[in-house]
């Protein structure tokens, strides 16, 4: 089995030497042995652990504890408990598939709401108070205010300045609720709604998942479907790495 110095690991993996030490500090790799002079000594097993960690952490999928699950799996692998690490990886993949299903389902729900026929529209215009709207949608009034503050909806006001919601507002809010439940970011929903206002026939899946060049993409939620797909590929690679490490231990 080969042994490597810190700078050699850095060159092989393509990370800074300080990052090599951070992986050790956060227990994402097995603790390396040290020479008499204090220098760390890494093995082929460490190289595979680094490759796995790099792949798994490449995509920042935060929703519903997925990021933590990935980190916990890496730590379990670093402890040498590869069987448990494999089970954790499989659970992660199952949740990823569920998140992808929710994300796709939310888009389909949005399509159905948008394509509802005119028979759903009440003949007489009915207005709702914020409290009535919140109860209808089963969300909090704070949530409604948050969506308004983030530009997802423009709320009309009566002469007394009280907010009032109408049928088209409720439909728009149903779309927002469905997409938020699927963990789409506020910015991606805003982007999709903006695209819809310009072209009612726009591709929802494409518009919600494709930030513009001038947009500041802060989290992977702005490309949720793409990020989930990439995270799945990376975790499948991790599964292969665990299998490889199991063979190395025999």
CSV table of C-alpha atoms in Angstrom, one decimal:
chain,number,residue,atom,x,y,z
A,1,UNK,CA,0.0,0.0,0.0
A,2,UNK,CA,1.3,3.4,-1.0
A,3,UNK,CA,1.8,6.2,1.6
A,4,UNK,CA,1.4,9.9,0.8
A,5,UNK,CA,2.4,13.2,2.4
A,6,UNK,CA,-0.1,16.1,2.8
A,7,UNK,CA,1.1,18.0,-0.2
A,8,UNK,CA,0.9,14.8,-2.3
A,9,UNK,CA,-2.8,14.3,-1.3
A,10,UNK,CA,-3.4,17.9,-2.1
A,11,UNK,CA,-2.1,17.4,-5.7
A,12,UNK,CA,-3.9,14.1,-6.3
A,13,UNK,CA,-7.3,15.3,-5.1
A,14,UNK,CA,-6.9,18.8,-6.4
A,15,UNK,CA,-7.5,20.7,-3.1
A,16,UNK,CA,-5.5,23.0,-1.0
A,17,UNK,CA,-3.3,21.5,1.8
A,18,UNK,CA,-5.4,23.4,4.3
A,19,UNK,CA,-8.5,21.7,3.0
A,20,UNK,CA,-6.7,18.3,3.5
A,21,UNK,CA,-6.3,19.2,7.2
A,22,UNK,CA,-10.0,20.4,7.4
A,23,UNK,CA,-11.2,17.0,6.2
A,24,UNK,CA,-9.3,15.4,9.0
A,25,UNK,CA,-10.5,18.1,11.5
A,26,UNK,CA,-14.1,17.4,10.6
A,27,UNK,CA,-13.6,13.6,10.7
A,28,UNK,CA,-14.6,13.1,7.1
A,29,UNK,CA,-11.6,10.8,6.6
A,30,UNK,CA,-9.9,8.3,8.9
A,31,UNK,CA,-7.3,9.8,11.3
A,32,UNK,CA,-3.9,9.5,9.5
A,33,UNK,CA,-0.9,8.2,11.4
A,34,UNK,CA,2.0,10.5,12.1
A,35,UNK,CA,5.7,10.1,11.7
A,36,UNK,CA,8.2,10.8,14.5
A,37,UNK,CA,8.6,14.3,13.1
A,38,UNK,CA,4.8,14.9,13.3
A,39,UNK,CA,4.1,14.7,9.6
A,40,UNK,CA,0.9,13.1,8.6
A,41,UNK,CA,1.0,9.9,6.5
A,42,UNK,CA,-2.0,9.1,4.3
A,43,UNK,CA,-2.7,5.7,2.6
A,44,UNK,CA,-4.6,4.6,-0.5
A,45,UNK,CA,-7.7,4.2,1.7
A,46,UNK,CA,-7.5,7.9,2.6
A,47,UNK,CA,-7.3,8.8,-1.1
A,48,UNK,CA,-10.5,6.9,-1.7
A,49,UNK,CA,-12.1,8.6,1.3
A,50,UNK,CA,-11.1,12.0,-0.1
A,51,UNK,CA,-12.5,11.2,-3.5
A,52,UNK,CA,-15.8,10.1,-2.0
A,53,UNK,CA,-16.1,13.2,0.3
A,54,UNK,CA,-15.3,15.5,-2.6
A,55,UNK,CA,-18.1,14.0,-4.7
A,56,UNK,CA,-20.7,13.9,-2.0
A,57,UNK,CA,-20.1,17.5,-0.9
A,58,UNK,CA,-19.9,18.9,-4.4
A,59,UNK,CA,-23.6,19.7,-4.6
A,60,UNK,CA,-25.1,21.7,-1.7
A,61,UNK,CA,-28.5,20.1,-1.2
A,62,UNK,CA,-29.7,21.4,2.2
A,63,UNK,CA,-33.4,20.6,2.4
A,64,UNK,CA,-34.8,18.2,4.9
A,65,UNK,CA,-31.5,17.3,6.4
A,66,UNK,CA,-30.0,15.8,3.3
A,67,UNK,CA,-26.7,17.7,3.7
A,68,UNK,CA,-26.4,16.4,7.3
A,69,UNK,CA,-27.2,12.8,6.2
A,70,UNK,CA,-24.4,13.0,3.7
A,71,UNK,CA,-21.9,14.3,6.2
A,72,UNK,CA,-22.9,11.7,8.8
A,73,UNK,CA,-22.4,9.0,6.2
A,74,UNK,CA,-18.9,10.2,5.4
A,75,UNK,CA,-18.0,10.3,9.1
A,76,UNK,CA,-19.3,6.7,9.6
A,77,UNK,CA,-17.2,5.6,6.7
A,78,UNK,CA,-14.2,7.4,8.2
A,79,UNK,CA,-14.7,5.4,11.4
A,80,UNK,CA,-14.4,2.2,9.3
A,81,UNK,CA,-18.0,1.2,9.8
A,82,UNK,CA,-18.6,0.7,6.0
A,83,UNK,CA,-21.7,-1.5,6.4
A,84,UNK,CA,-23.5,1.3,8.3
A,85,UNK,CA,-22.2,3.9,5.9
A,86,UNK,CA,-23.6,1.9,3.0
A,87,UNK,CA,-27.1,1.7,4.7
A,88,UNK,CA,-26.9,5.5,5.3
A,89,UNK,CA,-26.1,6.1,1.6
A,90,UNK,CA,-29.0,3.9,0.6
A,91,UNK,CA,-31.4,5.9,2.9
A,92,UNK,CA,-30.0,9.2,1.4
A,93,UNK,CA,-30.7,7.9,-2.1
A,94,UNK,CA,-34.3,7.0,-1.1
A,95,UNK,CA,-34.9,10.5,0.3
A,96,UNK,CA,-33.4,12.1,-2.8
A,97,UNK,CA,-35.8,10.1,-4.9
A,98,UNK,CA,-38.6,11.3,-2.7
A,99,UNK,CA,-37.5,15.0,-2.9
A,100,UNK,CA,-37.3,14.7,-6.7
A,101,UNK,CA,-40.8,13.2,-6.8
A,102,UNK,CA,-42.1,16.1,-4.7
A,103,UNK,CA,-40.3,18.7,-6.9
A,104,UNK,CA,-41.9,17.2,-10.1
A,105,UNK,CA,-45.3,16.8,-8.4
A,106,UNK,CA,-45.3,20.5,-7.4
A,107,UNK,CA,-44.7,21.5,-11.0
A,108,UNK,CA,-47.6,19.2,-12.2
A,109,UNK,CA,-49.9,20.7,-9.5
A,110,UNK,CA,-48.9,24.2,-10.7
A,111,UNK,CA,-49.8,23.2,-14.3
A,112,UNK,CA,-53.2,21.9,-13.2
A,113,UNK,CA,-54.0,25.1,-11.3
A,114,UNK,CA,-52.9,27.2,-14.3
A,115,UNK,CA,-54.9,25.1,-16.8
A,116,UNK,CA,-58.1,25.0,-14.7
A,117,UNK,CA,-61.1,25.9,-16.9
A,118,UNK,CA,-63.2,29.0,-16.5
A,119,UNK,CA,-66.0,27.1,-14.7
A,120,UNK,CA,-63.9,27.2,-11.6
A,121,UNK,CA,-64.0,31.0,-11.5
A,122,UNK,CA,-66.8,32.3,-9.2
A,123,UNK,CA,-69.5,34.3,-11.1
A,124,UNK,CA,-69.4,37.0,-8.4
A,125,UNK,CA,-66.0,38.3,-7.3
A,126,UNK,CA,-65.4,37.1,-3.8
A,127,UNK,CA,-62.7,38.7,-1.6
A,128,UNK,CA,-60.9,37.1,1.3
A,129,UNK,CA,-59.2,38.6,4.3
A,130,UNK,CA,-55.6,37.6,5.1
A,131,UNK,CA,-56.9,35.4,7.9
A,132,UNK,CA,-59.4,33.7,5.6
A,133,UNK,CA,-56.8,33.3,3.0
A,134,UNK,CA,-54.3,31.7,5.4
A,135,UNK,CA,-57.0,29.3,6.6
A,136,UNK,CA,-58.0,28.4,3.0
A,137,UNK,CA,-54.4,27.6,2.1
A,138,UNK,CA,-53.5,26.2,5.6
A,139,UNK,CA,-50.5,28.4,6.0
A,140,UNK,CA,-49.7,31.1,8.6
A,141,UNK,CA,-50.4,34.8,8.1
A,142,UNK,CA,-46.6,35.3,8.6
A,143,UNK,CA,-46.0,33.1,5.6
A,144,UNK,CA,-48.4,35.2,3.4
A,145,UNK,CA,-46.6,38.3,4.5
A,146,UNK,CA,-43.2,36.7,3.7
A,147,UNK,CA,-44.3,35.8,0.2
A,148,UNK,CA,-45.6,39.3,-0.3
A,149,UNK,CA,-42.4,40.9,1.0
A,150,UNK,CA,-40.3,38.6,-1.3
A,151,UNK,CA,-42.3,39.8,-4.4
A,152,UNK,CA,-44.1,36.6,-5.1
A,153,UNK,CA,-47.5,38.3,-4.9
A,154,UNK,CA,-48.8,41.8,-4.9
A,155,UNK,CA,-51.7,42.1,-2.5
A,156,UNK,CA,-54.5,44.6,-3.2
A,157,UNK,CA,-55.9,46.8,-0.5
A,158,UNK,CA,-59.3,48.3,0.3
A,159,UNK,CA,-59.8,52.0,0.9
A,160,UNK,CA,-59.2,51.4,4.6
A,161,UNK,CA,-55.7,50.0,3.6
A,162,UNK,CA,-56.6,46.5,4.7
A,163,UNK,CA,-55.2,43.7,2.5
A,164,UNK,CA,-57.7,41.7,0.4
A,165,UNK,CA,-57.3,38.6,-1.7
A,166,UNK,CA,-59.3,37.6,-4.7
A,167,UNK,CA,-59.7,34.3,-6.7
A,168,UNK,CA,-56.7,34.9,-8.9
A,169,UNK,CA,-54.6,35.6,-5.8
A,170,UNK,CA,-55.7,32.3,-4.2
A,171,UNK,CA,-54.8,30.4,-7.4
A,172,UNK,CA,-51.3,32.1,-7.5
A,173,UNK,CA,-50.8,31.4,-3.8
A,174,UNK,CA,-51.7,27.7,-4.3
A,175,UNK,CA,-48.9,27.5,-6.9
A,176,UNK,CA,-46.5,29.1,-4.5
A,177,UNK,CA,-47.5,26.9,-1.6
A,178,UNK,CA,-47.1,23.7,-3.7
A,179,UNK,CA,-43.6,24.7,-4.9
A,180,UNK,CA,-42.5,25.8,-1.5
A,181,UNK,CA,-43.6,22.5,0.0
A,182,UNK,CA,-41.3,20.9,-2.6
A,183,UNK,CA,-38.4,23.1,-1.4
A,184,UNK,CA,-38.1,25.3,-4.4
A,185,UNK,CA,-36.5,28.6,-3.4
A,186,UNK,CA,-38.4,31.9,-3.3
A,187,UNK,CA,-36.1,33.2,-6.1
A,188,UNK,CA,-36.8,30.3,-8.4
A,189,UNK,CA,-40.5,30.6,-7.8
A,190,UNK,CA,-40.4,34.3,-8.5
A,191,UNK,CA,-38.4,33.6,-11.7
A,192,UNK,CA,-41.1,31.1,-12.8
A,193,UNK,CA,-44.0,33.4,-12.0
A,194,UNK,CA,-42.2,36.2,-13.9
A,195,UNK,CA,-41.8,34.0,-16.9
A,196,UNK,CA,-45.4,33.0,-16.8
A,197,UNK,CA,-46.6,36.6,-16.7
A,198,UNK,CA,-44.6,37.3,-19.9
A,199,UNK,CA,-45.6,34.0,-21.6
A,200,UNK,CA,-48.5,31.9,-20.2
A,201,UNK,CA,-47.3,28.9,-22.3
A,202,UNK,CA,-43.8,29.0,-20.8
A,203,UNK,CA,-42.1,25.7,-19.8
A,204,UNK,CA,-42.5,25.6,-16.0
A,205,UNK,CA,-39.8,23.0,-15.4
A,206,UNK,CA,-37.3,24.9,-17.4
A,207,UNK,CA,-38.1,28.4,-16.1
A,208,UNK,CA,-38.0,27.4,-12.4
A,209,UNK,CA,-34.8,25.5,-12.8
A,210,UNK,CA,-32.7,27.9,-15.0
A,211,UNK,CA,-31.4,31.0,-13.3
A,212,UNK,CA,-30.5,33.9,-15.6
A,213,UNK,CA,-26.9,34.9,-16.2
A,214,UNK,CA,-27.4,38.1,-14.2
A,215,UNK,CA,-29.0,36.3,-11.2
A,216,UNK,CA,-27.1,35.8,-8.0
A,217,UNK,CA,-27.6,32.1,-7.3
A,218,UNK,CA,-27.1,31.7,-3.6
A,219,UNK,CA,-28.2,28.1,-3.1
A,220,UNK,CA,-28.7,25.0,-5.1
A,221,UNK,CA,-32.4,25.4,-4.5
A,222,UNK,CA,-32.4,27.8,-7.5
A,223,UNK,CA,-31.6,24.7,-9.6
A,224,UNK,CA,-33.4,22.2,-7.5
A,225,UNK,CA,-34.1,19.4,-10.0
A,226,UNK,CA,-30.6,19.7,-11.5
A,227,UNK,CA,-29.0,19.7,-8.0
A,228,UNK,CA,-31.0,16.7,-6.8
A,229,UNK,CA,-30.1,14.7,-10.0
A,230,UNK,CA,-26.4,15.6,-9.5
A,231,UNK,CA,-26.5,14.7,-5.8
A,232,UNK,CA,-27.9,11.3,-6.8
A,233,UNK,CA,-25.1,10.7,-9.2
A,234,UNK,CA,-22.6,11.7,-6.6
A,235,UNK,CA,-24.0,9.4,-4.0
A,236,UNK,CA,-24.1,6.5,-6.4
A,237,UNK,CA,-20.4,7.2,-6.8
A,238,UNK,CA,-20.0,7.1,-3.0
A,239,UNK,CA,-21.7,3.7,-2.9
A,240,UNK,CA,-19.2,2.5,-5.4
A,241,UNK,CA,-16.4,3.9,-3.3
A,242,UNK,CA,-17.7,2.2,-0.2
A,243,UNK,CA,-17.7,-1.1,-2.0
A,244,UNK,CA,-14.2,-0.4,-3.2
A,245,UNK,CA,-13.0,0.3,0.4
A,246,UNK,CA,-14.7,-2.8,1.6
A,247,UNK,CA,-12.6,-4.8,-0.8
A,248,UNK,CA,-9.4,-3.0,0.3
A,249,UNK,CA,-10.1,-4.0,3.9
A,250,UNK,CA,-10.3,-7.7,3.1
